[in-house]
Short mmCIF file of C-alpha atoms in Angstrom, two decimals:
data_model
loop_
_atom_site.label_atom_id
_atom_site.label_comp_id
_atom_site.label_asym_id
_atom_site.label_seq_id
_atom_site.Cartn_x
_atom_site.Cartn_y
_atom_site.Cartn_z
CA MET A 18 79.86 149.75 33.10
CA GLU A 19 81.36 150.62 36.46
CA LYS A 20 84.93 149.37 36.91
CA PHE A 21 86.40 148.18 40.20
CA PRO A 22 90.13 148.58 40.82
CA ALA A 23 92.11 145.35 40.96
CA PRO A 24 93.53 144.57 44.41
CA SER A 25 97.17 145.39 44.90
CA ILE A 26 99.77 142.66 45.29
CA ARG A 27 100.42 143.89 48.84
CA ALA A 28 96.75 143.58 49.77
CA ALA A 29 96.56 140.08 48.35
CA VAL A 30 99.64 138.97 50.26
CA MET A 31 98.39 140.49 53.52
CA GLY A 32 95.03 138.78 53.08
CA ALA A 33 96.67 135.42 52.59
CA VAL A 34 98.82 135.93 55.66
CA SER A 35 95.75 136.82 57.72
CA VAL A 36 93.94 133.65 56.63
CA LEU A 37 96.96 131.53 57.53
CA ALA A 38 97.24 133.21 60.90
CA LEU A 39 93.59 132.57 61.72
CA SER A 40 93.92 128.98 60.58
CA ALA A 41 96.93 128.47 62.83
CA ALA A 42 95.12 130.03 65.75
CA PHE A 43 92.20 127.60 65.57
CA THR A 44 94.00 124.44 64.47
CA PRO A 45 95.87 122.44 67.13
CA THR A 46 99.50 121.84 66.29
CA ARG A 47 100.82 118.32 65.95
CA ALA A 48 102.61 118.77 69.25
CA GLN A 49 99.36 119.77 70.96
CA THR A 50 97.33 116.85 69.62
CA ASN A 51 100.03 114.27 70.29
CA VAL A 52 100.88 115.17 73.89
CA PRO A 53 100.99 111.78 75.62
CA TYR A 54 98.60 111.14 78.50
CA PRO A 55 99.44 111.49 81.27
CA SER A 56 102.19 114.08 81.10
CA LYS A 57 101.87 115.29 84.71
CA PRO A 58 100.69 113.98 88.11
CA LEU A 59 97.05 113.04 88.68
CA ARG A 60 94.96 114.12 91.65
CA VAL A 61 92.35 111.81 93.18
CA ILE A 62 89.81 113.62 95.34
CA VAL A 63 88.61 111.52 98.28
CA PRO A 64 85.46 113.06 99.82
CA LEU A 65 86.06 111.56 103.26
CA PRO A 66 88.83 111.80 105.89
CA ALA A 67 92.14 109.99 105.65
CA GLY A 68 92.11 106.53 107.19
CA GLY A 69 88.48 105.77 106.39
CA PRO A 70 87.30 103.00 104.02
CA THR A 71 87.09 105.24 100.93
CA ASP A 72 90.58 106.60 101.57
CA ILE A 73 92.00 103.12 102.12
CA LEU A 74 90.49 101.79 98.89
CA ALA A 75 91.63 104.83 96.89
CA ARG A 76 95.20 104.28 98.06
CA ILE A 77 95.05 100.55 97.31
CA VAL A 78 94.30 101.43 93.68
CA ALA A 79 96.42 104.59 93.41
CA THR A 80 99.76 102.99 94.26
CA PRO A 81 99.84 100.51 91.35
CA LEU A 82 98.05 103.02 89.09
CA GLN A 83 100.94 105.46 89.27
CA ASP A 84 103.32 102.66 88.32
CA ARG A 85 101.23 101.94 85.23
CA LEU A 86 100.81 105.58 84.25
CA GLY A 87 104.38 106.62 84.97
CA GLN A 88 103.12 109.64 86.91
CA ALA A 89 102.40 110.34 90.55
CA VAL A 90 98.81 109.80 91.69
CA VAL A 91 98.17 112.12 94.63
CA ILE A 92 95.36 111.47 97.11
CA ASP A 93 93.64 114.72 98.13
CA ASN A 94 91.19 114.32 101.03
CA ARG A 95 88.34 116.85 100.90
CA PRO A 96 85.75 115.73 103.47
CA GLY A 97 82.53 117.49 104.34
CA ALA A 98 78.81 117.78 103.56
CA GLY A 99 78.32 114.06 103.04
CA GLY A 100 80.92 113.96 100.27
CA ASN A 101 79.46 116.92 98.40
CA ILE A 102 82.50 119.18 98.87
CA GLY A 103 84.85 116.75 97.17
CA ALA A 104 82.35 115.90 94.46
CA GLU A 105 81.82 119.56 93.59
CA ILE A 106 85.57 120.13 93.27
CA VAL A 107 85.79 117.36 90.69
CA ALA A 108 82.62 118.42 88.87
CA ARG A 109 84.12 121.88 88.34
CA SER A 110 87.60 120.65 87.35
CA SER A 111 88.96 120.62 83.81
CA PRO A 112 87.91 117.48 81.92
CA ASP A 113 91.49 116.57 81.06
CA GLY A 114 91.93 113.36 83.03
CA TYR A 115 94.12 114.88 85.72
CA THR A 116 91.46 115.19 88.43
CA LEU A 117 89.51 112.08 89.42
CA PHE A 118 86.91 111.37 92.08
CA ALA A 119 87.04 108.34 94.36
CA GLY A 120 83.28 108.34 94.70
CA THR A 121 80.86 106.33 96.77
CA SER A 122 77.15 105.64 96.70
CA GLY A 123 76.59 108.71 98.90
CA PRO A 124 77.55 111.62 96.64
CA LEU A 125 77.06 109.66 93.42
CA ALA A 126 73.56 108.30 94.14
CA ASN A 127 71.97 109.11 97.50
CA ASN A 128 72.68 112.78 98.09
CA ILE A 129 70.60 114.04 95.19
CA SER A 130 67.52 112.86 97.14
CA LEU A 131 68.82 113.90 100.57
CA TYR A 132 69.77 117.53 99.90
CA ALA A 133 67.36 120.19 98.69
CA LYS A 134 70.13 121.88 96.70
CA LEU A 135 73.07 119.87 95.42
CA PRO A 136 75.96 121.85 93.87
CA PHE A 137 76.44 119.21 91.18
CA ASP A 138 74.44 116.65 89.22
CA PRO A 139 75.74 113.08 89.72
CA VAL A 140 74.64 112.03 86.24
CA ARG A 141 75.31 115.15 84.17
CA ASP A 142 78.56 116.34 85.77
CA PHE A 143 80.68 113.18 85.74
CA SER A 144 82.15 110.66 83.31
CA PRO A 145 82.10 107.23 85.01
CA ILE A 146 85.36 105.30 84.70
CA ALA A 147 84.94 102.11 86.73
CA LEU A 148 83.08 100.63 89.65
CA VAL A 149 85.74 98.79 91.65
CA ALA A 150 84.30 97.47 94.92
CA SER A 151 81.36 97.20 97.24
CA ALA A 152 80.88 96.53 100.93
CA PRO A 153 77.57 95.35 102.35
CA PHE A 154 76.44 96.16 105.85
CA VAL A 155 76.53 93.85 108.83
CA LEU A 156 73.51 93.76 111.11
CA ALA A 157 75.45 93.70 114.37
CA VAL A 158 74.08 93.62 117.91
CA HIS A 159 75.55 93.95 121.38
CA PRO A 160 76.24 90.46 122.78
CA SER A 161 73.66 91.06 125.52
CA VAL A 162 70.81 91.17 122.99
CA PRO A 163 69.32 87.65 123.26
CA VAL A 164 69.07 86.82 119.56
CA THR A 165 71.27 84.80 117.21
CA ASN A 166 69.61 85.32 113.83
CA VAL A 167 67.48 87.81 111.92
CA LYS A 168 64.21 85.96 112.51
CA GLU A 169 64.74 86.12 116.26
CA PHE A 170 65.79 89.77 116.05
CA ILE A 171 62.61 90.76 114.21
CA ALA A 172 60.47 88.90 116.75
CA TYR A 173 62.41 90.53 119.61
CA ALA A 174 61.92 93.99 118.08
CA LYS A 175 58.20 93.45 117.43
CA ALA A 176 57.73 92.51 121.07
CA ARG A 177 59.42 95.77 122.09
CA PRO A 178 58.17 98.50 119.72
CA GLY A 179 60.16 101.71 120.01
CA GLN A 180 62.59 100.23 122.54
CA LEU A 181 65.53 99.19 120.33
CA ASN A 182 67.95 101.95 119.37
CA TYR A 183 70.34 101.96 116.44
CA GLY A 184 73.08 104.42 115.57
CA ALA A 185 73.81 105.96 112.18
CA VAL A 186 74.88 109.20 110.58
CA PRO A 187 71.69 110.93 109.34
CA GLY A 188 71.33 110.32 105.62
CA ALA A 189 74.37 108.04 105.41
CA ALA A 190 74.15 104.74 103.57
CA ALA A 191 73.90 102.82 106.87
CA HIS A 192 70.90 104.95 107.86
CA LEU A 193 69.21 104.21 104.54
CA ALA A 194 69.96 100.48 104.81
CA THR A 195 68.47 100.35 108.31
CA GLU A 196 65.34 102.18 107.18
CA MET A 197 64.97 99.76 104.29
CA PHE A 198 65.23 96.86 106.74
CA ARG A 199 62.76 98.51 109.16
CA SER A 200 60.20 98.92 106.40
CA LEU A 201 60.60 95.40 105.01
CA ALA A 202 60.58 93.76 108.45
CA GLY A 203 57.69 95.86 109.77
CA ILE A 204 59.38 96.82 113.04
CA ASP A 205 59.39 99.99 115.15
CA ILE A 206 62.97 101.03 116.01
CA VAL A 207 64.57 104.31 117.06
CA HIS A 208 67.31 106.12 115.13
CA VAL A 209 69.98 107.75 117.29
CA PRO A 210 71.93 110.27 115.17
CA TYR A 211 75.75 110.08 115.16
CA LYS A 212 78.41 112.18 113.47
CA GLY A 213 80.35 109.13 112.33
CA ALA A 214 79.97 105.39 111.80
CA GLY A 215 82.88 104.70 114.15
CA PRO A 216 81.25 106.30 117.22
CA ALA A 217 77.99 104.47 116.50
CA THR A 218 79.79 101.13 116.40
CA THR A 219 81.71 102.03 119.57
CA ASP A 220 78.45 102.71 121.41
CA VAL A 221 77.02 99.34 120.36
CA ILE A 222 80.16 97.69 121.74
CA ALA A 223 79.71 99.68 124.97
CA GLY A 224 76.04 98.71 125.21
CA GLN A 225 74.77 102.28 124.91
CA ILE A 226 72.62 101.29 121.92
CA GLN A 227 71.46 97.83 120.91
CA PHE A 228 72.45 97.47 117.27
CA THR A 229 73.73 99.05 114.11
CA PHE A 230 74.16 98.37 110.42
CA ALA A 231 77.91 98.83 109.98
CA SER A 232 79.87 98.40 106.76
CA THR A 233 81.95 95.25 106.58
CA PRO A 234 85.27 97.13 107.00
CA GLY A 235 83.92 98.72 110.17
CA ALA A 236 82.15 95.69 111.63
CA ILE A 237 84.00 92.48 110.83
CA PRO A 238 87.10 93.17 113.00
CA HIS A 239 84.82 93.68 116.03
CA VAL A 240 82.79 90.59 115.15
CA LYS A 241 85.92 88.47 114.96
CA SER A 242 87.09 89.83 118.32
CA GLY A 243 83.75 88.94 119.93
CA LYS A 244 82.81 92.52 120.77
CA LEU A 245 79.82 92.39 118.41
CA ARG A 246 77.50 89.60 117.31
CA ALA A 247 76.83 89.53 113.59
CA LEU A 248 73.37 88.41 112.57
CA ALA A 249 73.53 88.95 108.81
CA VAL A 250 75.04 90.78 105.86
CA THR A 251 72.85 92.93 103.62
CA SER A 252 74.19 91.62 100.31
CA THR A 253 72.39 89.01 98.24
CA LYS A 254 75.18 86.51 98.86
CA ARG A 255 77.67 85.87 101.64
CA VAL A 256 80.90 87.81 101.64
CA ALA A 257 84.24 86.13 101.02
CA GLN A 258 85.94 87.68 104.04
CA ALA A 259 83.31 86.35 106.48
CA PRO A 260 81.49 83.45 104.80
CA GLU A 261 80.07 82.27 108.12
CA ILE A 262 77.73 85.29 108.31
CA PRO A 263 74.43 84.55 106.51
CA THR A 264 72.48 87.01 104.39
CA VAL A 265 69.41 88.70 105.85
CA ALA A 266 67.14 86.35 103.89
CA GLU A 267 69.10 83.27 104.96
CA GLY A 268 68.67 84.38 108.57
CA GLY A 269 64.90 84.38 108.28
CA GLY A 270 64.45 88.02 107.31
CA PRO A 271 63.25 89.82 104.19
CA VAL A 272 65.10 89.72 100.88
CA MET A 273 67.15 92.92 100.67
CA SER A 274 70.28 94.33 99.09
CA ALA A 275 72.09 97.31 100.57
CA GLU A 276 75.74 98.06 100.00
CA VAL A 277 78.19 100.91 99.94
CA TRP A 278 79.87 100.90 96.56
CA TYR A 279 83.03 102.58 95.39
CA GLY A 280 84.15 103.76 91.97
CA PHE A 281 86.18 106.28 90.05
CA VAL A 282 84.70 109.05 87.92
CA ALA A 283 86.13 112.03 86.05
CA PRO A 284 84.60 115.41 85.20
CA ALA A 285 81.99 115.33 82.44
CA LYS A 286 83.32 115.65 78.89
CA THR A 287 86.62 113.98 79.72
CA PRO A 288 87.83 112.52 76.37
CA ARG A 289 86.64 108.96 75.91
CA GLU A 290 90.13 107.73 75.09
CA ILE A 291 91.33 108.94 78.50
CA VAL A 292 88.35 107.34 80.25
CA ASN A 293 89.03 104.06 78.44
CA ARG A 294 92.74 104.20 79.28
CA LEU A 295 92.03 104.73 82.97
CA HIS A 296 89.31 102.07 82.98
CA THR A 297 91.64 99.48 81.46
CA ASP A 298 94.43 100.24 83.92
CA ILE A 299 92.15 100.23 86.97
CA VAL A 300 90.45 96.97 85.96
CA GLN A 301 93.78 95.25 85.38
CA ILE A 302 94.98 96.49 88.78
CA VAL A 303 91.89 95.18 90.61
CA GLN A 304 92.23 91.83 88.85
CA THR A 305 95.78 91.25 90.10
CA PRO A 306 96.03 88.81 93.03
CA ALA A 307 97.99 91.33 95.09
CA THR A 308 95.33 94.04 94.83
CA ARG A 309 92.47 91.61 95.29
CA ASP A 310 94.10 90.26 98.46
CA ARG A 311 94.58 93.79 99.82
CA MET A 312 90.95 94.64 99.10
CA LEU A 313 89.62 91.49 100.76
CA ALA A 314 91.93 92.02 103.74
CA SER A 315 90.34 95.45 104.14
CA ASP A 316 86.85 93.88 103.82
CA PHE A 317 86.04 95.17 100.32
CA GLU A 318 84.43 92.95 97.71
CA PRO A 319 86.04 93.54 94.28
CA ARG A 320 83.29 94.45 91.83
CA LEU A 321 83.99 95.73 88.34
CA MET A 322 81.84 97.61 85.84
CA ALA A 323 82.66 99.23 82.51
CA PRO A 324 82.01 102.98 82.04
CA ASP A 325 78.61 102.66 80.33
CA GLU A 326 77.45 99.94 82.72
CA PHE A 327 78.60 102.04 85.68
CA ALA A 328 76.69 105.06 84.33
CA ALA A 329 73.48 103.02 84.06
CA PHE A 330 74.06 101.59 87.53
CA ILE A 331 74.36 105.08 89.05
CA LYS A 332 71.02 106.05 87.51
CA SER A 333 69.34 102.91 88.85
CA GLU A 334 70.77 103.48 92.34
CA ILE A 335 69.51 107.08 92.35
CA ALA A 336 66.01 105.79 91.61
CA ARG A 337 66.16 102.89 94.07
CA TRP A 338 67.43 104.82 97.08
CA GLY A 339 65.35 107.87 96.23
CA LYS A 340 62.24 105.79 96.98
CA VAL A 341 63.64 104.73 100.37
CA ILE A 342 64.60 108.30 101.26
CA ARG A 343 61.23 109.75 100.33
CA SER A 344 59.30 106.97 102.06
CA ALA A 345 61.23 107.43 105.32
CA LYS A 346 61.21 111.24 104.95
CA ILE A 347 64.98 111.42 105.44
CA THR A 348 66.81 114.69 104.82
CA ALA A 349 70.40 115.76 105.36
CA ASP A 350 69.90 119.54 105.26
#
């Protein structure tokens, strides 16, 4: 029988040391697993310029959030490409809870149908945290347009096919809402492209174009000042900040729902406990009277959804607006 030499004591000891070393290398230490979250400042990417509605809402939430977390929450504006630049930054960030996205219906739902090549997937590349607010559009006309409700507006437009102009950023939510209304109402109207919602609203006020679908934060101040006439809001119910404005259906038009919505998401694979922590804090912030009052004063409707509900909502919005985009042959490329 062949005999094998017994291993030396030195070899046995060295083998044991090697096993322990490998184990230590692949096993997180207690300090690593118990690092409290958050232990450093958070960054919130806003995909639009400072001073706009998304930026305002992000700051309304960020200020009390940093008090709750005990860490700074820094707003980082990264505008461009319809929100895609900011969204891509977040999609490629570490899923550690320190980079969040103040997203809107544009990059999180509409853009996947508007752009031939999107550098991120709105479903696969993000972990939804919370939907926090929405803002419907206001069908607003220049005061010289001789109509006072949606029924009259539709009749006026049908009597003048191709003569009424509206302004909107190509592919923006307001553009999609107007095309939805055009299709449902059966009218022939002309889209005048603009680089921003503000200039489009300004040109309605100046009488350069006849009407626009402007978000409530952008329209209501001008309606209250008398510079614009509001015919309807595109939500299914009246908005708290302007309850005198009827819905499209109440004004004699088709039943429709079109809103810009706002929510926070993190990179995909962010630990669920971090997502839940952020969701709880954000919801509690939005539910405080102080935050609610600030949101309503800025013409946002508080609207809360849990992570899983928000994820399902994003998928449904992608499908809903994808149909509108394809039907109207809208592209943003």
